mmCIF file of C-alpha atoms in Angstrom:
data_model
loop_
_atom_site.group_PDB
_atom_site.id
_atom_site.type_symbol
_atom_site.label_atom_id
_atom_site.label_comp_id
_atom_site.label_asym_id
_atom_site.label_seq_id
_atom_site.Cartn_x
_atom_site.Cartn_y
_atom_site.Cartn_z
ATOM 1 C CA UNK A 1 9.308 4.743 22.975
ATOM 2 C CA UNK A 2 7.914 7.214 20.202
ATOM 3 C CA UNK A 3 4.384 6.717 20.725
ATOM 4 C CA UNK A 4 3.279 10.022 18.829
ATOM 5 C CA UNK A 5 4.367 8.399 15.691
ATOM 6 C CA UNK A 6 2.289 5.508 15.766
ATOM 7 C CA UNK A 7 -0.791 8.221 16.319
ATOM 8 C CA UNK A 8 0.196 10.584 13.454
ATOM 9 C CA UNK A 9 1.022 7.533 11.273
ATOM 10 C CA UNK A 10 -2.478 6.193 11.731
ATOM 11 C CA UNK A 11 -4.304 9.379 10.811
ATOM 12 C CA UNK A 12 -1.844 9.905 7.813
ATOM 13 C CA UNK A 13 -2.870 6.688 6.412
ATOM 14 C CA UNK A 14 -6.317 7.358 6.417
ATOM 15 C CA UNK A 15 -5.987 10.676 4.640
ATOM 16 C CA UNK A 16 -3.834 8.742 2.100
ATOM 17 C CA UNK A 17 -6.582 5.988 1.456
ATOM 18 C CA UNK A 18 -9.390 8.795 0.912
ATOM 19 C CA UNK A 19 -6.809 10.518 -1.751
ATOM 20 C CA UNK A 20 -5.948 7.255 -3.500
ATOM 21 C CA UNK A 21 -8.676 4.822 -3.481
ATOM 22 C CA UNK A 22 -10.452 5.319 -7.240
ATOM 23 C CA UNK A 23 -7.048 4.807 -8.661
ATOM 24 C CA UNK A 24 -6.264 2.169 -6.350
ATOM 25 C CA UNK A 25 -9.315 0.168 -7.685
ATOM 26 C CA UNK A 26 -8.635 0.804 -11.261
ATOM 27 C CA UNK A 27 -5.117 -0.291 -10.604
ATOM 28 C CA UNK A 28 -6.659 -4.090 -9.258
ATOM 29 C CA UNK A 29 -9.055 -4.237 -11.623
ATOM 30 C CA UNK A 30 -6.193 -3.936 -14.655
ATOM 31 C CA UNK A 31 -4.209 -6.103 -12.657
ATOM 32 C CA UNK A 32 -6.756 -8.995 -12.515
ATOM 33 C CA UNK A 33 -9.191 -8.725 -15.015
ATOM 34 C CA UNK A 34 -8.194 -8.993 -18.760
ATOM 35 C CA UNK A 35 -11.605 -7.143 -19.803
ATOM 36 C CA UNK A 36 -9.908 -3.896 -19.384
ATOM 37 C CA UNK A 37 -6.960 -3.019 -21.535
ATOM 38 C CA UNK A 38 -5.732 0.404 -19.924
ATOM 39 C CA UNK A 39 -6.402 3.057 -17.478
ATOM 40 C CA UNK A 40 -9.043 5.284 -19.467
ATOM 41 C CA UNK A 41 -10.965 2.258 -20.965
ATOM 42 C CA UNK A 42 -10.945 1.180 -17.327
ATOM 43 C CA UNK A 43 -12.140 4.398 -15.790
ATOM 44 C CA UNK A 44 -15.033 4.655 -18.370
ATOM 45 C CA UNK A 45 -16.415 1.163 -18.206
ATOM 46 C CA UNK A 46 -16.516 1.618 -14.490
ATOM 47 C CA UNK A 47 -18.260 4.553 -14.551
ATOM 48 C CA UNK A 48 -20.579 3.744 -16.867
ATOM 49 C CA UNK A 49 -21.814 0.430 -15.194
ATOM 50 C CA UNK A 50 -21.316 1.282 -11.542
ATOM 51 C CA UNK A 51 -21.372 5.031 -11.366
ATOM 52 C CA UNK A 52 -18.678 6.788 -8.999
ATOM 53 C CA UNK A 53 -19.699 4.242 -6.067
ATOM 54 C CA UNK A 54 -17.599 1.454 -8.376
ATOM 55 C CA UNK A 55 -14.561 3.671 -7.713
ATOM 56 C CA UNK A 56 -15.056 3.399 -3.788
ATOM 57 C CA UNK A 57 -15.714 -0.328 -3.451
ATOM 58 C CA UNK A 58 -14.862 -1.817 -0.418
ATOM 59 C CA UNK A 59 -13.390 1.187 0.935
ATOM 60 C CA UNK A 60 -14.676 1.155 4.786
ATOM 61 C CA UNK A 61 -12.644 -1.653 5.480
ATOM 62 C CA UNK A 62 -9.347 -0.461 4.286
ATOM 63 C CA UNK A 63 -9.711 2.883 6.065
ATOM 64 C CA UNK A 64 -9.624 0.993 9.261
ATOM 65 C CA UNK A 65 -6.965 -1.587 8.528
ATOM 66 C CA UNK A 66 -4.651 0.902 6.480
ATOM 67 C CA UNK A 67 -4.962 3.323 9.857
ATOM 68 C CA UNK A 68 -3.751 0.411 11.603
ATOM 69 C CA UNK A 69 -1.006 -0.561 9.059
ATOM 70 C CA UNK A 70 0.019 2.600 8.665
ATOM 71 C CA UNK A 71 0.414 3.541 12.449
ATOM 72 C CA UNK A 72 2.285 -0.074 12.764
ATOM 73 C CA UNK A 73 4.884 1.062 9.577
ATOM 74 C CA UNK A 74 5.589 4.739 10.982
ATOM 75 C CA UNK A 75 5.677 3.329 14.468
ATOM 76 C CA UNK A 76 7.998 0.669 13.793
ATOM 77 C CA UNK A 77 10.174 2.604 11.310
ATOM 78 C CA UNK A 78 10.667 5.506 14.019
ATOM 79 C CA UNK A 79 11.543 3.238 16.947
ATOM 80 C CA UNK A 80 13.696 0.936 15.026
ATOM 81 C CA UNK A 81 15.557 4.032 13.983
ATOM 82 C CA UNK A 82 16.160 4.938 17.849
ATOM 83 C CA UNK A 83 17.167 1.483 18.510
ATOM 84 C CA UNK A 84 19.846 1.136 15.842
ATOM 85 C CA UNK A 85 21.128 4.699 16.546
ATOM 86 C CA UNK A 86 21.460 3.716 20.079
ATOM 87 C CA UNK A 87 23.033 0.046 19.260
ATOM 88 C CA UNK A 88 26.090 2.184 17.699
ATOM 89 C CA UNK A 89 26.285 4.246 20.776
ATOM 90 C CA UNK A 90 25.293 7.494 18.976
ATOM 91 C CA UNK A 91 23.342 10.250 21.073
ATOM 92 C CA UNK A 92 22.317 12.866 18.557
ATOM 93 C CA UNK A 93 22.892 13.481 15.067
ATOM 94 C CA UNK A 94 21.601 12.002 11.925
ATOM 95 C CA UNK A 95 20.800 8.281 11.176
ATOM 96 C CA UNK A 96 22.951 6.491 8.475
ATOM 97 C CA UNK A 97 21.350 5.355 5.304
ATOM 98 C CA UNK A 98 21.421 1.638 6.388
ATOM 99 C CA UNK A 99 19.550 2.351 9.498
ATOM 100 C CA UNK A 100 16.966 4.148 7.507
ATOM 101 C CA UNK A 101 16.830 1.207 4.813
ATOM 102 C CA UNK A 102 16.655 -1.514 7.627
ATOM 103 C CA UNK A 103 13.991 0.434 9.528
ATOM 104 C CA UNK A 104 11.988 0.953 6.470
ATOM 105 C CA UNK A 105 12.483 -2.789 5.902
ATOM 106 C CA UNK A 106 11.098 -3.651 9.266
ATOM 107 C CA UNK A 107 8.002 -1.504 9.003
ATOM 108 C CA UNK A 108 7.075 -2.792 5.802
ATOM 109 C CA UNK A 109 7.488 -6.394 7.023
ATOM 110 C CA UNK A 110 5.512 -5.672 10.321
ATOM 111 C CA UNK A 111 2.795 -4.160 8.872
ATOM 112 C CA UNK A 112 1.782 -7.502 6.659
ATOM 113 C CA UNK A 113 0.617 -9.196 9.718
ATOM 114 C CA UNK A 114 -2.292 -6.779 10.107
ATOM 115 C CA UNK A 115 -2.760 -6.044 6.493
ATOM 116 C CA UNK A 116 -3.510 -8.968 4.931
ATOM 117 C CA UNK A 117 -7.030 -9.711 5.760
ATOM 118 C CA UNK A 118 -8.190 -6.138 5.129
ATOM 119 C CA UNK A 119 -6.195 -6.375 1.623
ATOM 120 C CA UNK A 120 -7.875 -9.223 0.540
ATOM 121 C CA UNK A 121 -11.341 -8.202 1.045
ATOM 122 C CA UNK A 122 -10.393 -4.886 -0.582
ATOM 123 C CA UNK A 123 -9.034 -6.732 -3.806
ATOM 124 C CA UNK A 124 -12.400 -9.153 -3.764
ATOM 125 C CA UNK A 125 -14.952 -6.178 -3.379
ATOM 126 C CA UNK A 126 -12.979 -4.015 -6.051
ATOM 127 C CA UNK A 127 -12.888 -6.754 -8.721
ATOM 128 C CA UNK A 128 -16.690 -7.415 -8.211
ATOM 129 C CA UNK A 129 -17.788 -5.351 -11.128
ATOM 130 C CA UNK A 130 -21.754 -6.479 -11.032
ATOM 131 C CA UNK A 131 -23.956 -3.409 -9.775
ATOM 132 C CA UNK A 132 -26.740 -3.209 -7.454
ATOM 133 C CA UNK A 133 -27.750 -0.508 -9.536
ATOM 134 C CA UNK A 134 -28.670 -2.477 -12.806
ATOM 135 C CA UNK A 135 -32.431 -3.505 -12.404
ATOM 136 C CA UNK A 136 -33.219 -6.636 -14.392
ATOM 137 C CA UNK A 137 -29.837 -7.748 -14.609
ATOM 138 C CA UNK A 138 -29.133 -11.695 -13.561
ATOM 139 C CA UNK A 139 -25.861 -11.032 -12.243
ATOM 140 C CA UNK A 140 -25.819 -10.237 -8.538
ATOM 141 C CA UNK A 141 -22.803 -9.279 -6.641
ATOM 142 C CA UNK A 142 -21.013 -12.109 -4.573
ATOM 143 C CA UNK A 143 -20.563 -9.789 -1.788
ATOM 144 C CA UNK A 144 -22.863 -7.626 0.128
ATOM 145 C CA UNK A 145 -20.106 -5.568 1.718
ATOM 146 C CA UNK A 146 -16.825 -5.707 3.570
ATOM 147 C CA UNK A 147 -18.218 -7.513 6.462
ATOM 148 C CA UNK A 148 -20.165 -10.122 4.582
ATOM 149 C CA UNK A 149 -16.982 -10.701 2.170
ATOM 150 C CA UNK A 150 -14.743 -11.069 5.376
ATOM 151 C CA UNK A 151 -17.103 -13.829 6.670
ATOM 152 C CA UNK A 152 -17.867 -15.488 3.390
ATOM 153 C CA UNK A 153 -13.951 -15.722 2.894
ATOM 154 C CA UNK A 154 -13.479 -17.400 6.588
ATOM 155 C CA UNK A 155 -16.647 -19.860 5.666
ATOM 156 C CA UNK A 156 -15.198 -21.107 2.318
ATOM 157 C CA UNK A 157 -11.806 -20.961 2.334
ATOM 158 C CA UNK A 158 -11.228 -20.911 6.228
ATOM 159 C CA UNK A 159 -9.089 -18.258 8.277
ATOM 160 C CA UNK A 160 -5.851 -19.195 5.987
ATOM 161 C CA UNK A 161 -7.872 -17.633 3.108
ATOM 162 C CA UNK A 162 -7.510 -14.264 4.785
ATOM 163 C CA UNK A 163 -3.617 -14.688 4.182
ATOM 164 C CA UNK A 164 -3.746 -15.621 0.901
ATOM 165 C CA UNK A 165 -1.166 -13.974 -1.123
ATOM 166 C CA UNK A 166 0.795 -12.816 2.148
ATOM 167 C CA UNK A 167 4.195 -14.026 0.788
ATOM 168 C CA UNK A 168 4.328 -11.516 -2.186
ATOM 169 C CA UNK A 169 2.762 -9.107 -0.042
ATOM 170 C CA UNK A 170 5.549 -9.384 2.326
ATOM 171 C CA UNK A 171 8.046 -9.260 -0.570
ATOM 172 C CA UNK A 172 6.330 -6.270 -1.771
ATOM 173 C CA UNK A 173 6.142 -4.114 1.414
ATOM 174 C CA UNK A 174 9.777 -5.092 3.238
ATOM 175 C CA UNK A 175 11.754 -3.922 0.029
ATOM 176 C CA UNK A 176 9.370 -1.204 -0.931
ATOM 177 C CA UNK A 177 9.116 0.541 2.415
ATOM 178 C CA UNK A 178 13.233 0.208 2.822
ATOM 179 C CA UNK A 179 13.188 2.557 -0.492
ATOM 180 C CA UNK A 180 10.451 4.488 0.390
ATOM 181 C CA UNK A 181 11.629 6.030 3.821
ATOM 182 C CA UNK A 182 15.257 5.949 2.189
ATOM 183 C CA UNK A 183 14.162 7.981 -0.774
ATOM 184 C CA UNK A 184 12.069 10.319 1.304
ATOM 185 C CA UNK A 185 14.884 10.754 4.217
ATOM 186 C CA UNK A 186 17.447 11.442 1.262
ATOM 187 C CA UNK A 187 15.394 14.221 -1.196
ATOM 188 C CA UNK A 188 14.532 16.230 2.475
ATOM 189 C CA UNK A 189 18.420 15.731 3.073
ATOM 190 C CA UNK A 190 19.358 17.120 -0.227
ATOM 191 C CA UNK A 191 16.680 19.674 -0.680
ATOM 192 C CA UNK A 192 17.029 20.984 2.871
ATOM 193 C CA UNK A 193 19.491 24.232 3.472
ATOM 194 C CA UNK A 194 22.504 23.678 5.313
ATOM 195 C CA UNK A 195 21.775 24.967 9.081
ATOM 196 C CA UNK A 196 18.037 24.214 8.896
ATOM 197 C CA UNK A 197 16.856 21.364 11.161
ATOM 198 C CA UNK A 198 13.583 20.241 9.233
ATOM 199 C CA UNK A 199 12.732 20.606 5.531
ATOM 200 C CA UNK A 200 10.244 23.165 4.317
ATOM 201 C CA UNK A 201 6.780 21.834 3.576
ATOM 202 C CA UNK A 202 7.189 21.932 -0.019
ATOM 203 C CA UNK A 203 10.505 19.965 0.183
ATOM 204 C CA UNK A 204 8.164 17.264 2.552
ATOM 205 C CA UNK A 205 5.400 17.401 -0.345
ATOM 206 C CA UNK A 206 7.986 16.553 -3.217
ATOM 207 C CA UNK A 207 9.980 13.980 -0.994
ATOM 208 C CA UNK A 208 6.764 12.078 -0.196
ATOM 209 C CA UNK A 209 5.480 11.907 -3.582
ATOM 210 C CA UNK A 210 8.891 10.789 -4.966
ATOM 211 C CA UNK A 211 9.541 8.308 -2.271
ATOM 212 C CA UNK A 212 5.947 6.718 -3.053
ATOM 213 C CA UNK A 213 6.707 6.397 -6.712
ATOM 214 C CA UNK A 214 10.105 4.838 -5.889
ATOM 215 C CA UNK A 215 8.412 2.370 -3.518
ATOM 216 C CA UNK A 216 5.894 1.308 -6.072
ATOM 217 C CA UNK A 217 8.663 1.127 -8.951
ATOM 218 C CA UNK A 218 10.167 -1.494 -6.839
ATOM 219 C CA UNK A 219 6.445 -3.313 -5.575
ATOM 220 C CA UNK A 220 4.665 -3.116 -8.653
ATOM 221 C CA UNK A 221 5.647 -6.867 -9.513
ATOM 222 C CA UNK A 222 4.552 -8.253 -6.347
ATOM 223 C CA UNK A 223 1.475 -6.442 -6.046
ATOM 224 C CA UNK A 224 0.388 -8.064 -9.375
ATOM 225 C CA UNK A 225 1.395 -11.563 -7.704
ATOM 226 C CA UNK A 226 -0.510 -10.798 -5.116
ATOM 227 C CA UNK A 227 -3.571 -9.884 -6.434
ATOM 228 C CA UNK A 228 -3.779 -12.645 -8.730
ATOM 229 C CA UNK A 229 -2.996 -14.928 -5.878
ATOM 230 C CA UNK A 230 -5.962 -13.247 -3.781
ATOM 231 C CA UNK A 231 -8.687 -13.374 -6.480
ATOM 232 C CA UNK A 232 -7.504 -16.948 -7.763
ATOM 233 C CA UNK A 233 -10.489 -19.303 -7.155
ATOM 234 C CA UNK A 234 -12.804 -16.478 -6.123
ATOM 235 C CA UNK A 235 -14.935 -16.081 -9.259
ATOM 236 C CA UNK A 236 -13.857 -19.384 -11.162
ATOM 237 C CA UNK A 237 -11.819 -22.334 -10.905
ATOM 238 C CA UNK A 238 -8.100 -21.869 -9.290
ATOM 239 C CA UNK A 239 -5.522 -21.546 -11.667
ATOM 240 C CA UNK A 240 -2.666 -21.229 -9.655
ATOM 241 C CA UNK A 241 -0.795 -24.133 -7.551
ATOM 242 C CA UNK A 242 1.178 -21.564 -5.255
ATOM 243 C CA UNK A 243 3.157 -18.286 -5.064
ATOM 244 C CA UNK A 244 6.062 -19.791 -7.660
ATOM 245 C CA UNK A 245 3.358 -21.122 -10.242
ATOM 246 C CA UNK A 246 1.806 -17.996 -10.552
ATOM 247 C CA UNK A 247 4.992 -16.225 -11.487
ATOM 248 C CA UNK A 248 5.526 -18.937 -13.875
ATOM 249 C CA UNK A 249 2.504 -19.232 -15.473
ATOM 250 C CA UNK A 250 1.903 -15.369 -15.440
ATOM 251 C CA UNK A 251 5.186 -14.876 -17.323
ATOM 252 C CA UNK A 252 4.324 -17.679 -19.623
ATOM 253 C CA UNK A 253 0.828 -16.558 -20.781
ATOM 254 C CA UNK A 254 1.286 -12.907 -20.666
ATOM 255 C CA UNK A 255 5.062 -12.323 -21.046
ATOM 256 C CA UNK A 256 7.324 -10.508 -18.274
ATOM 257 C CA UNK A 257 5.985 -6.665 -19.086
ATOM 258 C CA UNK A 258 2.861 -8.023 -17.436
ATOM 259 C CA UNK A 259 4.847 -7.883 -14.174
ATOM 260 C CA UNK A 260 4.787 -3.658 -14.738
ATOM 261 C CA UNK A 261 1.267 -3.674 -16.202
ATOM 262 C CA UNK A 262 0.060 -1.387 -13.553
ATOM 263 C CA UNK A 263 3.257 0.436 -12.810
ATOM 264 C CA UNK A 264 1.781 3.836 -14.493
ATOM 265 C CA UNK A 265 -1.253 3.996 -12.447
ATOM 266 C CA UNK A 266 0.779 2.907 -9.363
ATOM 267 C CA UNK A 267 3.192 6.154 -9.783
ATOM 268 C CA UNK A 268 0.057 8.365 -10.781
ATOM 269 C CA UNK A 269 -1.553 7.421 -7.563
ATOM 270 C CA UNK A 270 1.416 7.227 -5.337
ATOM 271 C CA UNK A 271 2.619 10.783 -5.806
ATOM 272 C CA UNK A 272 -0.600 12.671 -4.598
ATOM 273 C CA UNK A 273 -1.126 9.950 -1.847
ATOM 274 C CA UNK A 274 2.190 9.749 -0.434
ATOM 275 C CA UNK A 275 2.571 13.702 -0.407
ATOM 276 C CA UNK A 276 -0.590 13.650 1.735
ATOM 277 C CA UNK A 277 0.645 10.980 3.933
ATOM 278 C CA UNK A 278 3.810 12.791 4.675
ATOM 279 C CA UNK A 279 2.360 16.201 5.100
ATOM 280 C CA UNK A 280 0.125 14.788 7.700
ATOM 281 C CA UNK A 281 2.726 12.602 9.407
ATOM 282 C CA UNK A 282 5.325 15.312 9.834
ATOM 283 C CA UNK A 283 2.665 17.948 10.894
ATOM 284 C CA UNK A 284 0.848 15.593 13.546
ATOM 285 C CA UNK A 285 4.166 14.197 14.609
ATOM 286 C CA UNK A 286 5.076 18.062 15.497
ATOM 287 C CA UNK A 287 2.147 18.475 17.103
ATOM 288 C CA UNK A 288 1.765 15.592 19.368
ATOM 289 C CA UNK A 289 5.726 15.164 20.069
ATOM 290 C CA UNK A 290 7.377 16.631 23.135
ATOM 291 C CA UNK A 291 9.743 18.846 21.612
ATOM 292 C CA UNK A 292 12.660 16.890 24.205
ATOM 293 C CA UNK A 293 12.058 13.914 22.570
ATOM 294 C CA UNK A 294 12.102 14.942 19.206
ATOM 295 C CA UNK A 295 14.351 13.055 16.537
ATOM 296 C CA UNK A 296 13.269 14.479 13.083
ATOM 297 C CA UNK A 297 12.705 11.308 11.029
ATOM 298 C CA UNK A 298 13.823 13.065 7.609
ATOM 299 C CA UNK A 299 17.206 13.430 8.505
ATOM 300 C CA UNK A 300 19.981 10.910 7.173
ATOM 301 C CA UNK A 301 23.570 11.005 6.625
ATOM 302 C CA UNK A 302 24.340 10.690 3.213
ATOM 303 C CA UNK A 303 28.152 10.423 3.882
#
């Protein structure tokens, strides 16, 4: 088993959160609240009402949970690659495109088991626009912080409430991570000089950024449905009877284009975040991994 990938994936994920969290907050608010008409307007309103702190609401729990989920994703991905290679009787050489795709799919699905509770807390806090800084205001934040939010959800909605939106989360992350890892591996393969075992750092940065954009292009529609199901009933009466009703009602009232409403900001955030994630992942894996157990995760056969 490749233990180093779990460790380096965890640290890389935490770095990615720190880089992309402000834009993630803007993205969630655009997806779930009609008062925000676009990226610039959302940024300006958030800053004027809540200050810089408004962009980092609910960050402490995601740093922890995403460190864990990123560890699960990269660790599962790497070990699945090894298992699939052994299953076809290969001892050395690159993995095939199919193996990379299936390993990414497995990693994305596995992470939803630990991601969902932290993700719903993150979304609830990000959509809490009331500010404790404003004196004299009659509106007070419902949640005092991540732990209070977590306990409130369990008390009011039961433990099942922590997994609200888990179906679109799984449908988002499975195909998205399959595309994510395949894109990263393919770009690295295309841009790495013949005879060179590992890609240059510039290639890693570019491939990571492009992979993040590709993954979010596929995952944005389910991301919107996930966020709406997670917020449904938290601030007003429930609007959706379930997953399929949420899709139908959203399309009926706002049109099909709503499913890509936050695509631009997802891609804007995804490039620098995943550039950092893959640089940190490759660097830490190189440091932690025994050279005799090294199978470059970026190598993939394009035959």
